[in-house]
Amino acid sequence: MPAHGARSVPAAALHPTGRVAALAAVCPIILWEFSTGAVLKRWDAYVGAVTAVQFAENGKLLLTGGDDAKVKLWNPTDGNRLVEVKGNGIGRAHV
């Protein structure tokens, strides 16, 4: 388990290369490198918990969902949010 400060990881996704994982924690999204244990990127993405993460097949996009019923599309290389879709506010967003 990476030293990222979270007590639990409700969702995780493996990058297609198999070298990096995206971890969903209480608030931040964390990109973690397996070989070194290094946190490559960490950004606060939601108010509340991140409940789902998934890489695109080519690894160039990261889709996330949260307790706030929002789904967001990210560039995992630089952490820029590309798209945000707001749900109806009833429950969690799943990807």
PDB file of N, CA and C in Angstrom:
ATOM      1  N   MET A   1       0.846  -1.185   0.000  1.00  0.00           N
ATOM      2  CA  MET A   1       0.000   0.000   0.000  1.00  0.00           C
ATOM      3  C   MET A   1       0.886   1.240   0.000  1.00  0.00           C
ATOM      4  N   PRO A   2       0.625   2.202  -0.868  1.00  0.00           N
ATOM      5  CA  PRO A   2       1.445   3.400  -0.908  1.00  0.00           C
ATOM      6  C   PRO A   2       1.250   4.257   0.328  1.00  0.00           C
ATOM      7  N   ALA A   3       2.277   5.042   0.623  1.00  0.00           N
ATOM      8  CA  ALA A   3       2.210   5.937   1.772  1.00  0.00           C
ATOM      9  C   ALA A   3       1.562   7.243   1.335  1.00  0.00           C
ATOM     10  N   HIS A   4       0.255   7.219   1.132  1.00  0.00           N
ATOM     11  CA  HIS A   4      -0.442   8.414   0.643  1.00  0.00           C
ATOM     12  C   HIS A   4      -1.349   9.021   1.701  1.00  0.00           C
ATOM     13  N   GLY A   5      -1.404   8.433   2.880  1.00  0.00           N
ATOM     14  CA  GLY A   5      -2.176   9.012   3.964  1.00  0.00           C
ATOM     15  C   GLY A   5      -3.610   8.529   4.061  1.00  0.00           C
ATOM     16  N   ALA A   6      -4.092   7.791   3.101  1.00  0.00           N
ATOM     17  CA  ALA A   6      -5.476   7.317   3.156  1.00  0.00           C
ATOM     18  C   ALA A   6      -5.528   6.006   3.931  1.00  0.00           C
ATOM     19  N   ARG A   7      -6.596   5.807   4.665  1.00  0.00           N
ATOM     20  CA  ARG A   7      -6.766   4.561   5.407  1.00  0.00           C
ATOM     21  C   ARG A   7      -7.364   3.463   4.548  1.00  0.00           C
ATOM     22  N   SER A   8      -8.118   3.840   3.548  1.00  0.00           N
ATOM     23  CA  SER A   8      -8.696   2.851   2.658  1.00  0.00           C
ATOM     24  C   SER A   8      -8.691   3.387   1.239  1.00  0.00           C
ATOM     25  N   VAL A   9      -8.775   2.477   0.297  1.00  0.00           N
ATOM     26  CA  VAL A   9      -8.818   2.828  -1.124  1.00  0.00           C
ATOM     27  C   VAL A   9     -10.085   2.196  -1.687  1.00  0.00           C
ATOM     28  N   PRO A  10     -11.173   2.991  -1.825  1.00  0.00           N
ATOM     29  CA  PRO A  10     -12.435   2.425  -2.284  1.00  0.00           C
ATOM     30  C   PRO A  10     -12.444   1.989  -3.747  1.00  0.00           C
ATOM     31  N   ALA A  11     -11.517   2.523  -4.544  1.00  0.00           N
ATOM     32  CA  ALA A  11     -11.467   2.126  -5.955  1.00  0.00           C
ATOM     33  C   ALA A  11     -10.042   2.287  -6.467  1.00  0.00           C
ATOM     34  N   ALA A  12      -9.666   1.439  -7.406  1.00  0.00           N
ATOM     35  CA  ALA A  12      -8.341   1.510  -8.015  1.00  0.00           C
ATOM     36  C   ALA A  12      -8.444   1.045  -9.458  1.00  0.00           C
ATOM     37  N   ALA A  13      -7.545   1.567 -10.290  1.00  0.00           N
ATOM     38  CA  ALA A  13      -7.494   1.152 -11.694  1.00  0.00           C
ATOM     39  C   ALA A  13      -6.036   1.031 -12.106  1.00  0.00           C
ATOM     40  N   LEU A  14      -5.737   0.023 -12.871  1.00  0.00           N
ATOM     41  CA  LEU A  14      -4.390  -0.206 -13.361  1.00  0.00           C
ATOM     42  C   LEU A  14      -4.233   0.422 -14.738  1.00  0.00           C
ATOM     43  N   HIS A  15      -3.165   1.200 -14.906  1.00  0.00           N
ATOM     44  CA  HIS A  15      -2.841   1.783 -16.209  1.00  0.00           C
ATOM     45  C   HIS A  15      -2.526   0.651 -17.176  1.00  0.00           C
ATOM     46  N   PRO A  16      -2.840   0.798 -18.457  1.00  0.00           N
ATOM     47  CA  PRO A  16      -2.591  -0.275 -19.420  1.00  0.00           C
ATOM     48  C   PRO A  16      -1.137  -0.764 -19.461  1.00  0.00           C
ATOM     49  N   THR A  17      -0.182   0.071 -19.089  1.00  0.00           N
ATOM     50  CA  THR A  17       1.216  -0.368 -19.072  1.00  0.00           C
ATOM     51  C   THR A  17       1.506  -1.301 -17.907  1.00  0.00           C
ATOM     52  N   GLY A  18       0.640  -1.293 -16.899  1.00  0.00           N
ATOM     53  CA  GLY A  18       0.856  -2.113 -15.721  1.00  0.00           C
ATOM     54  C   GLY A  18       1.846  -1.532 -14.736  1.00  0.00           C
ATOM     55  N   ARG A  19       2.327  -0.332 -14.981  1.00  0.00           N
ATOM     56  CA  ARG A  19       3.336   0.277 -14.112  1.00  0.00           C
ATOM     57  C   ARG A  19       2.775   1.282 -13.121  1.00  0.00           C
ATOM     58  N   VAL A  20       1.571   1.770 -13.387  1.00  0.00           N
ATOM     59  CA  VAL A  20       0.974   2.832 -12.577  1.00  0.00           C
ATOM     60  C   VAL A  20      -0.457   2.450 -12.235  1.00  0.00           C
ATOM     61  N   ALA A  21      -0.879   2.832 -11.039  1.00  0.00           N
ATOM     62  CA  ALA A  21      -2.269   2.644 -10.636  1.00  0.00           C
ATOM     63  C   ALA A  21      -2.854   3.991 -10.247  1.00  0.00           C
ATOM     64  N   ALA A  22      -4.124   4.174 -10.548  1.00  0.00           N
ATOM     65  CA  ALA A  22      -4.872   5.331 -10.057  1.00  0.00           C
ATOM     66  C   ALA A  22      -5.651   4.848  -8.847  1.00  0.00           C
ATOM     67  N   LEU A  23      -5.490   5.541  -7.739  1.00  0.00           N
ATOM     68  CA  LEU A  23      -6.160   5.169  -6.503  1.00  0.00           C
ATOM     69  C   LEU A  23      -7.156   6.249  -6.127  1.00  0.00           C
ATOM     70  N   ALA A  24      -8.340   5.841  -5.744  1.00  0.00           N
ATOM     71  CA  ALA A  24      -9.359   6.770  -5.263  1.00  0.00           C
ATOM     72  C   ALA A  24      -9.328   6.717  -3.749  1.00  0.00           C
ATOM     73  N   ALA A  25      -9.198   7.861  -3.137  1.00  0.00           N
ATOM     74  CA  ALA A  25      -9.171   7.941  -1.679  1.00  0.00           C
ATOM     75  C   ALA A  25     -10.349   8.796  -1.220  1.00  0.00           C
ATOM     76  N   VAL A  26     -10.324   9.235   0.018  1.00  0.00           N
ATOM     77  CA  VAL A  26     -11.441  10.016   0.550  1.00  0.00           C
ATOM     78  C   VAL A  26     -11.686  11.246  -0.312  1.00  0.00           C
ATOM     79  N   CYS A  27     -10.664  11.946  -0.723  1.00  0.00           N
ATOM     80  CA  CYS A  27     -10.850  13.107  -1.589  1.00  0.00           C
ATOM     81  C   CYS A  27      -9.894  13.108  -2.769  1.00  0.00           C
ATOM     82  N   PRO A  28      -8.618  12.834  -2.562  1.00  0.00           N
ATOM     83  CA  PRO A  28      -7.713  12.965  -3.713  1.00  0.00           C
ATOM     84  C   PRO A  28      -7.754  11.755  -4.637  1.00  0.00           C
ATOM     85  N   ILE A  29      -7.268  12.000  -5.844  1.00  0.00           N
ATOM     86  CA  ILE A  29      -6.934  10.931  -6.774  1.00  0.00           C
ATOM     87  C   ILE A  29      -5.413  10.852  -6.735  1.00  0.00           C
ATOM     88  N   ILE A  30      -4.896   9.642  -6.661  1.00  0.00           N
ATOM     89  CA  ILE A  30      -3.460   9.453  -6.530  1.00  0.00           C
ATOM     90  C   ILE A  30      -2.983   8.527  -7.632  1.00  0.00           C
ATOM     91  N   LEU A  31      -1.937   8.943  -8.350  1.00  0.00           N
ATOM     92  CA  LEU A  31      -1.283   8.057  -9.303  1.00  0.00           C
ATOM     93  C   LEU A  31      -0.042   7.515  -8.612  1.00  0.00           C
ATOM     94  N   TRP A  32       0.062   6.207  -8.538  1.00  0.00           N
ATOM     95  CA  TRP A  32       1.100   5.539  -7.774  1.00  0.00           C
ATOM     96  C   TRP A  32       1.880   4.598  -8.683  1.00  0.00           C
ATOM     97  N   GLU A  33       3.207   4.697  -8.611  1.00  0.00           N
ATOM     98  CA  GLU A  33       4.084   3.855  -9.424  1.00  0.00           C
ATOM     99  C   GLU A  33       4.481   2.612  -8.632  1.00  0.00           C
ATOM    100  N   PHE A  34       4.213   1.440  -9.200  1.00  0.00           N
ATOM    101  CA  PHE A  34       4.482   0.191  -8.495  1.00  0.00           C
ATOM    102  C   PHE A  34       5.961  -0.029  -8.205  1.00  0.00           C
ATOM    103  N   SER A  35       6.820   0.187  -9.192  1.00  0.00           N
ATOM    104  CA  SER A  35       8.225  -0.196  -9.044  1.00  0.00           C
ATOM    105  C   SER A  35       8.960   0.600  -7.973  1.00  0.00           C
ATOM    106  N   THR A  36       8.588   1.855  -7.798  1.00  0.00           N
ATOM    107  CA  THR A  36       9.297   2.698  -6.826  1.00  0.00           C
ATOM    108  C   THR A  36       8.465   2.997  -5.587  1.00  0.00           C
ATOM    109  N   GLY A  37       7.154   2.808  -5.680  1.00  0.00           N
ATOM    110  CA  GLY A  37       6.272   3.189  -4.574  1.00  0.00           C
ATOM    111  C   GLY A  37       6.035   4.687  -4.511  1.00  0.00           C
ATOM    112  N   ALA A  38       6.471   5.393  -5.531  1.00  0.00           N
ATOM    113  CA  ALA A  38       6.361   6.861  -5.547  1.00  0.00           C
ATOM    114  C   ALA A  38       4.961   7.311  -5.927  1.00  0.00           C
ATOM    115  N   VAL A  39       4.522   8.378  -5.287  1.00  0.00           N
ATOM    116  CA  VAL A  39       3.293   9.051  -5.694  1.00  0.00           C
ATOM    117  C   VAL A  39       3.686   9.992  -6.831  1.00  0.00           C
ATOM    118  N   LEU A  40       3.189   9.699  -8.026  1.00  0.00           N
ATOM    119  CA  LEU A  40       3.537  10.490  -9.208  1.00  0.00           C
ATOM    120  C   LEU A  40       2.712  11.764  -9.299  1.00  0.00           C
ATOM    121  N   LYS A  41       1.479  11.668  -8.883  1.00  0.00           N
ATOM    122  CA  LYS A  41       0.584  12.820  -8.945  1.00  0.00           C
ATOM    123  C   LYS A  41      -0.508  12.620  -7.919  1.00  0.00           C
ATOM    124  N   ARG A  42      -0.930  13.710  -7.343  1.00  0.00           N
ATOM    125  CA  ARG A  42      -2.019  13.687  -6.367  1.00  0.00           C
ATOM    126  C   ARG A  42      -2.805  14.978  -6.556  1.00  0.00           C
ATOM    127  N   TRP A  43      -4.102  14.849  -6.739  1.00  0.00           N
ATOM    128  CA  TRP A  43      -4.898  16.061  -6.840  1.00  0.00           C
ATOM    129  C   TRP A  43      -6.253  15.861  -6.192  1.00  0.00           C
ATOM    130  N   ASP A  44      -6.721  16.934  -5.569  1.00  0.00           N
ATOM    131  CA  ASP A  44      -8.038  16.920  -4.937  1.00  0.00           C
ATOM    132  C   ASP A  44      -9.065  17.149  -6.027  1.00  0.00           C
ATOM    133  N   ALA A  45      -9.918  16.164  -6.212  1.00  0.00           N
ATOM    134  CA  ALA A  45     -10.808  16.165  -7.363  1.00  0.00           C
ATOM    135  C   ALA A  45     -12.270  16.356  -7.004  1.00  0.00           C
ATOM    136  N   TYR A  46     -12.644  16.061  -5.776  1.00  0.00           N
ATOM    137  CA  TYR A  46     -14.047  16.044  -5.400  1.00  0.00           C
ATOM    138  C   TYR A  46     -14.227  16.638  -4.011  1.00  0.00           C
ATOM    139  N   VAL A  47     -15.444  17.060  -3.751  1.00  0.00           N
ATOM    140  CA  VAL A  47     -15.866  17.363  -2.390  1.00  0.00           C
ATOM    141  C   VAL A  47     -16.494  16.067  -1.907  1.00  0.00           C
ATOM    142  N   GLY A  48     -15.833  15.389  -1.012  1.00  0.00           N
ATOM    143  CA  GLY A  48     -16.275  14.065  -0.594  1.00  0.00           C
ATOM    144  C   GLY A  48     -15.422  13.001  -1.240  1.00  0.00           C
ATOM    145  N   ALA A  49     -15.903  11.782  -1.185  1.00  0.00           N
ATOM    146  CA  ALA A  49     -15.104  10.639  -1.624  1.00  0.00           C
ATOM    147  C   ALA A  49     -15.113  10.457  -3.133  1.00  0.00           C
ATOM    148  N   VAL A  50     -13.977  10.011  -3.648  1.00  0.00           N
ATOM    149  CA  VAL A  50     -13.882   9.507  -5.012  1.00  0.00           C
ATOM    150  C   VAL A  50     -14.259   8.034  -4.924  1.00  0.00           C
ATOM    151  N   THR A  51     -15.229   7.609  -5.695  1.00  0.00           N
ATOM    152  CA  THR A  51     -15.759   6.245  -5.553  1.00  0.00           C
ATOM    153  C   THR A  51     -15.420   5.330  -6.718  1.00  0.00           C
ATOM    154  N   ALA A  52     -14.906   5.895  -7.818  1.00  0.00           N
ATOM    155  CA  ALA A  52     -14.613   5.073  -8.985  1.00  0.00           C
ATOM    156  C   ALA A  52     -13.517   5.711  -9.823  1.00  0.00           C
ATOM    157  N   VAL A  53     -12.641   4.889 -10.371  1.00  0.00           N
ATOM    158  CA  VAL A  53     -11.595   5.342 -11.295  1.00  0.00           C
ATOM    159  C   VAL A  53     -11.440   4.302 -12.399  1.00  0.00           C
ATOM    160  N   GLN A  54     -11.158   4.766 -13.615  1.00  0.00           N
ATOM    161  CA  GLN A  54     -10.931   3.844 -14.723  1.00  0.00           C
ATOM    162  C   GLN A  54     -10.102   4.533 -15.800  1.00  0.00           C
ATOM    163  N   PHE A  55      -9.025   3.892 -16.221  1.00  0.00           N
ATOM    164  CA  PHE A  55      -8.221   4.393 -17.336  1.00  0.00           C
ATOM    165  C   PHE A  55      -8.871   4.000 -18.658  1.00  0.00           C
ATOM    166  N   ALA A  56      -8.682   4.844 -19.678  1.00  0.00           N
ATOM    167  CA  ALA A  56      -9.048   4.471 -21.046  1.00  0.00           C
ATOM    168  C   ALA A  56      -8.090   3.374 -21.501  1.00  0.00           C
ATOM    169  N   GLU A  57      -8.470   2.616 -22.506  1.00  0.00           N
ATOM    170  CA  GLU A  57      -7.629   1.523 -23.003  1.00  0.00           C
ATOM    171  C   GLU A  57      -6.236   1.983 -23.396  1.00  0.00           C
ATOM    172  N   ASN A  58      -6.118   3.196 -23.935  1.00  0.00           N
ATOM    173  CA  ASN A  58      -4.814   3.702 -24.351  1.00  0.00           C
ATOM    174  C   ASN A  58      -4.059   4.395 -23.211  1.00  0.00           C
ATOM    175  N   GLY A  59      -4.680   4.527 -22.052  1.00  0.00           N
ATOM    176  CA  GLY A  59      -4.029   5.132 -20.894  1.00  0.00           C
ATOM    177  C   GLY A  59      -3.942   6.645 -20.918  1.00  0.00           C
ATOM    178  N   LYS A  60      -4.499   7.281 -21.936  1.00  0.00           N
ATOM    179  CA  LYS A  60      -4.362   8.732 -22.082  1.00  0.00           C
ATOM    180  C   LYS A  60      -5.452   9.518 -21.372  1.00  0.00           C
ATOM    181  N   LEU A  61      -6.463   8.833 -20.883  1.00  0.00           N
ATOM    182  CA  LEU A  61      -7.558   9.483 -20.166  1.00  0.00           C
ATOM    183  C   LEU A  61      -7.865   8.703 -18.894  1.00  0.00           C
ATOM    184  N   LEU A  62      -8.361   9.413 -17.893  1.00  0.00           N
ATOM    185  CA  LEU A  62      -8.786   8.794 -16.640  1.00  0.00           C
ATOM    186  C   LEU A  62     -10.182   9.295 -16.321  1.00  0.00           C
ATOM    187  N   LEU A  63     -11.109   8.390 -16.118  1.00  0.00           N
ATOM    188  CA  LEU A  63     -12.495   8.714 -15.791  1.00  0.00           C
ATOM    189  C   LEU A  63     -12.713   8.433 -14.312  1.00  0.00           C
ATOM    190  N   THR A  64     -13.342   9.385 -13.613  1.00  0.00           N
ATOM    191  CA  THR A  64     -13.580   9.218 -12.176  1.00  0.00           C
ATOM    192  C   THR A  64     -15.021   9.550 -11.841  1.00  0.00           C
ATOM    193  N   GLY A  65     -15.487   8.983 -10.737  1.00  0.00           N
ATOM    194  CA  GLY A  65     -16.817   9.281 -10.215  1.00  0.00           C
ATOM    195  C   GLY A  65     -16.727   9.514  -8.727  1.00  0.00           C
ATOM    196  N   GLY A  66     -17.664  10.282  -8.181  1.00  0.00           N
ATOM    197  CA  GLY A  66     -17.595  10.602  -6.759  1.00  0.00           C
ATOM    198  C   GLY A  66     -18.942  10.623  -6.068  1.00  0.00           C
ATOM    199  N   ASP A  67     -18.864  10.769  -4.742  1.00  0.00           N
ATOM    200  CA  ASP A  67     -20.062  10.861  -3.902  1.00  0.00           C
ATOM    201  C   ASP A  67     -20.962  12.025  -4.287  1.00  0.00           C
ATOM    202  N   ASP A  68     -20.398  13.025  -4.932  1.00  0.00           N
ATOM    203  CA  ASP A  68     -21.179  14.198  -5.316  1.00  0.00           C
ATOM    204  C   ASP A  68     -21.953  13.991  -6.621  1.00  0.00           C
ATOM    205  N   ALA A  69     -21.984  12.753  -7.120  1.00  0.00           N
ATOM    206  CA  ALA A  69     -22.709  12.384  -8.343  1.00  0.00           C
ATOM    207  C   ALA A  69     -22.149  13.055  -9.588  1.00  0.00           C
ATOM    208  N   LYS A  70     -20.852  13.385  -9.569  1.00  0.00           N
ATOM    209  CA  LYS A  70     -20.198  13.962 -10.739  1.00  0.00           C
ATOM    210  C   LYS A  70     -19.253  12.935 -11.338  1.00  0.00           C
ATOM    211  N   VAL A  71     -19.199  12.914 -12.659  1.00  0.00           N
ATOM    212  CA  VAL A  71     -18.243  12.114 -13.396  1.00  0.00           C
ATOM    213  C   VAL A  71     -17.296  13.091 -14.078  1.00  0.00           C
ATOM    214  N   LYS A  72     -15.990  12.814 -13.956  1.00  0.00           N
ATOM    215  CA  LYS A  72     -14.991  13.725 -14.512  1.00  0.00           C
ATOM    216  C   LYS A  72     -14.000  12.952 -15.365  1.00  0.00           C
ATOM    217  N   LEU A  73     -13.571  13.592 -16.438  1.00  0.00           N
ATOM    218  CA  LEU A  73     -12.586  13.032 -17.350  1.00  0.00           C
ATOM    219  C   LEU A  73     -11.312  13.854 -17.211  1.00  0.00           C
ATOM    220  N   TRP A  74     -10.180  13.167 -17.000  1.00  0.00           N
ATOM    221  CA  TRP A  74      -8.900  13.819 -16.704  1.00  0.00           C
ATOM    222  C   TRP A  74      -7.829  13.410 -17.703  1.00  0.00           C
ATOM    223  N   ASN A  75      -6.852  14.289 -17.838  1.00  0.00           N
ATOM    224  CA  ASN A  75      -5.587  13.933 -18.471  1.00  0.00           C
ATOM    225  C   ASN A  75      -4.683  13.481 -17.330  1.00  0.00           C
ATOM    226  N   PRO A  76      -4.370  12.193 -17.216  1.00  0.00           N
ATOM    227  CA  PRO A  76      -3.589  11.737 -16.072  1.00  0.00           C
ATOM    228  C   PRO A  76      -2.136  12.205 -16.089  1.00  0.00           C
ATOM    229  N   THR A  77      -1.651  12.646 -17.233  1.00  0.00           N
ATOM    230  CA  THR A  77      -0.272  13.118 -17.318  1.00  0.00           C
ATOM    231  C   THR A  77      -0.081  14.436 -16.587  1.00  0.00           C
ATOM    232  N   ASP A  78      -1.004  15.377 -16.799  1.00  0.00           N
ATOM    233  CA  ASP A  78      -0.842  16.694 -16.172  1.00  0.00           C
ATOM    234  C   ASP A  78      -1.901  16.997 -15.114  1.00  0.00           C
ATOM    235  N   GLY A  79      -2.893  16.109 -14.961  1.00  0.00           N
ATOM    236  CA  GLY A  79      -3.921  16.319 -13.949  1.00  0.00           C
ATOM    237  C   GLY A  79      -5.006  17.299 -14.338  1.00  0.00           C
ATOM    238  N   ASN A  80      -5.016  17.758 -15.580  1.00  0.00           N
ATOM    239  CA  ASN A  80      -6.049  18.697 -16.016  1.00  0.00           C
ATOM    240  C   ASN A  80      -7.384  17.988 -16.199  1.00  0.00           C
ATOM    241  N   ARG A  81      -8.433  18.624 -15.668  1.00  0.00           N
ATOM    242  CA  ARG A  81      -9.789  18.111 -15.868  1.00  0.00           C
ATOM    243  C   ARG A  81     -10.248  18.545 -17.249  1.00  0.00           C
ATOM    244  N   LEU A  82     -10.707  17.599 -18.053  1.00  0.00           N
ATOM    245  CA  LEU A  82     -11.134  17.881 -19.412  1.00  0.00           C
ATOM    246  C   LEU A  82     -12.642  18.057 -19.517  1.00  0.00           C
ATOM    247  N   VAL A  83     -13.389  17.255 -18.757  1.00  0.00           N
ATOM    248  CA  VAL A  83     -14.854  17.287 -18.808  1.00  0.00           C
ATOM    249  C   VAL A  83     -15.389  16.981 -17.417  1.00  0.00           C
ATOM    250  N   GLU A  84     -16.497  17.616 -17.079  1.00  0.00           N
ATOM    251  CA  GLU A  84     -17.224  17.302 -15.847  1.00  0.00           C
ATOM    252  C   GLU A  84     -18.699  17.210 -16.164  1.00  0.00           C
ATOM    253  N   VAL A  85     -19.325  16.120 -15.748  1.00  0.00           N
ATOM    254  CA  VAL A  85     -20.752  15.910 -15.961  1.00  0.00           C
ATOM    255  C   VAL A  85     -21.406  15.780 -14.598  1.00  0.00           C
ATOM    256  N   LYS A  86     -22.402  16.626 -14.367  1.00  0.00           N
ATOM    257  CA  LYS A  86     -23.106  16.590 -13.088  1.00  0.00           C
ATOM    258  C   LYS A  86     -24.290  15.653 -13.182  1.00  0.00           C
ATOM    259  N   GLY A  87     -24.409  14.810 -12.155  1.00  0.00           N
ATOM    260  CA  GLY A  87     -25.534  13.890 -12.095  1.00  0.00           C
ATOM    261  C   GLY A  87     -26.756  14.571 -11.514  1.00  0.00           C
ATOM    262  N   ASN A  88     -27.736  13.786 -11.174  1.00  0.00           N
ATOM    263  CA  ASN A  88     -28.988  14.325 -10.634  1.00  0.00           C
ATOM    264  C   ASN A  88     -28.921  14.555  -9.138  1.00  0.00           C
ATOM    265  N   GLY A  89     -27.762  14.266  -8.516  1.00  0.00           N
ATOM    266  CA  GLY A  89     -27.611  14.490  -7.094  1.00  0.00           C
ATOM    267  C   GLY A  89     -28.150  13.370  -6.233  1.00  0.00           C
ATOM    268  N   ILE A  90     -28.567  12.288  -6.867  1.00  0.00           N
ATOM    269  CA  ILE A  90     -29.101  11.151  -6.104  1.00  0.00           C
ATOM    270  C   ILE A  90     -28.048  10.051  -6.117  1.00  0.00           C
ATOM    271  N   GLY A  91     -27.266   9.969  -5.076  1.00  0.00           N
ATOM    272  CA  GLY A  91     -26.298   8.893  -4.959  1.00  0.00           C
ATOM    273  C   GLY A  91     -24.968   9.153  -5.627  1.00  0.00           C
ATOM    274  N   ARG A  92     -24.174   8.124  -5.660  1.00  0.00           N
ATOM    275  CA  ARG A  92     -22.806   8.179  -6.160  1.00  0.00           C
ATOM    276  C   ARG A  92     -22.745   8.030  -7.672  1.00  0.00           C
ATOM    277  N   ALA A  93     -21.653   8.535  -8.228  1.00  0.00           N
ATOM    278  CA  ALA A  93     -21.388   8.334  -9.651  1.00  0.00           C
ATOM    279  C   ALA A  93     -20.471   7.130  -9.787  1.00  0.00           C
ATOM    280  N   HIS A  94     -20.811   6.236 -10.693  1.00  0.00           N
ATOM    281  CA  HIS A  94     -19.998   5.052 -10.953  1.00  0.00           C
ATOM    282  C   HIS A  94     -19.518   5.090 -12.388  1.00  0.00           C
ATOM    283  N   VAL A  95     -18.289   4.608 -12.612  1.00  0.00           N
ATOM    284  CA  VAL A  95     -17.759   4.583 -13.966  1.00  0.00           C
ATOM    285  C   VAL A  95     -17.403   3.166 -14.375  1.00  0.00           C
TER     286      VAL A  95
END
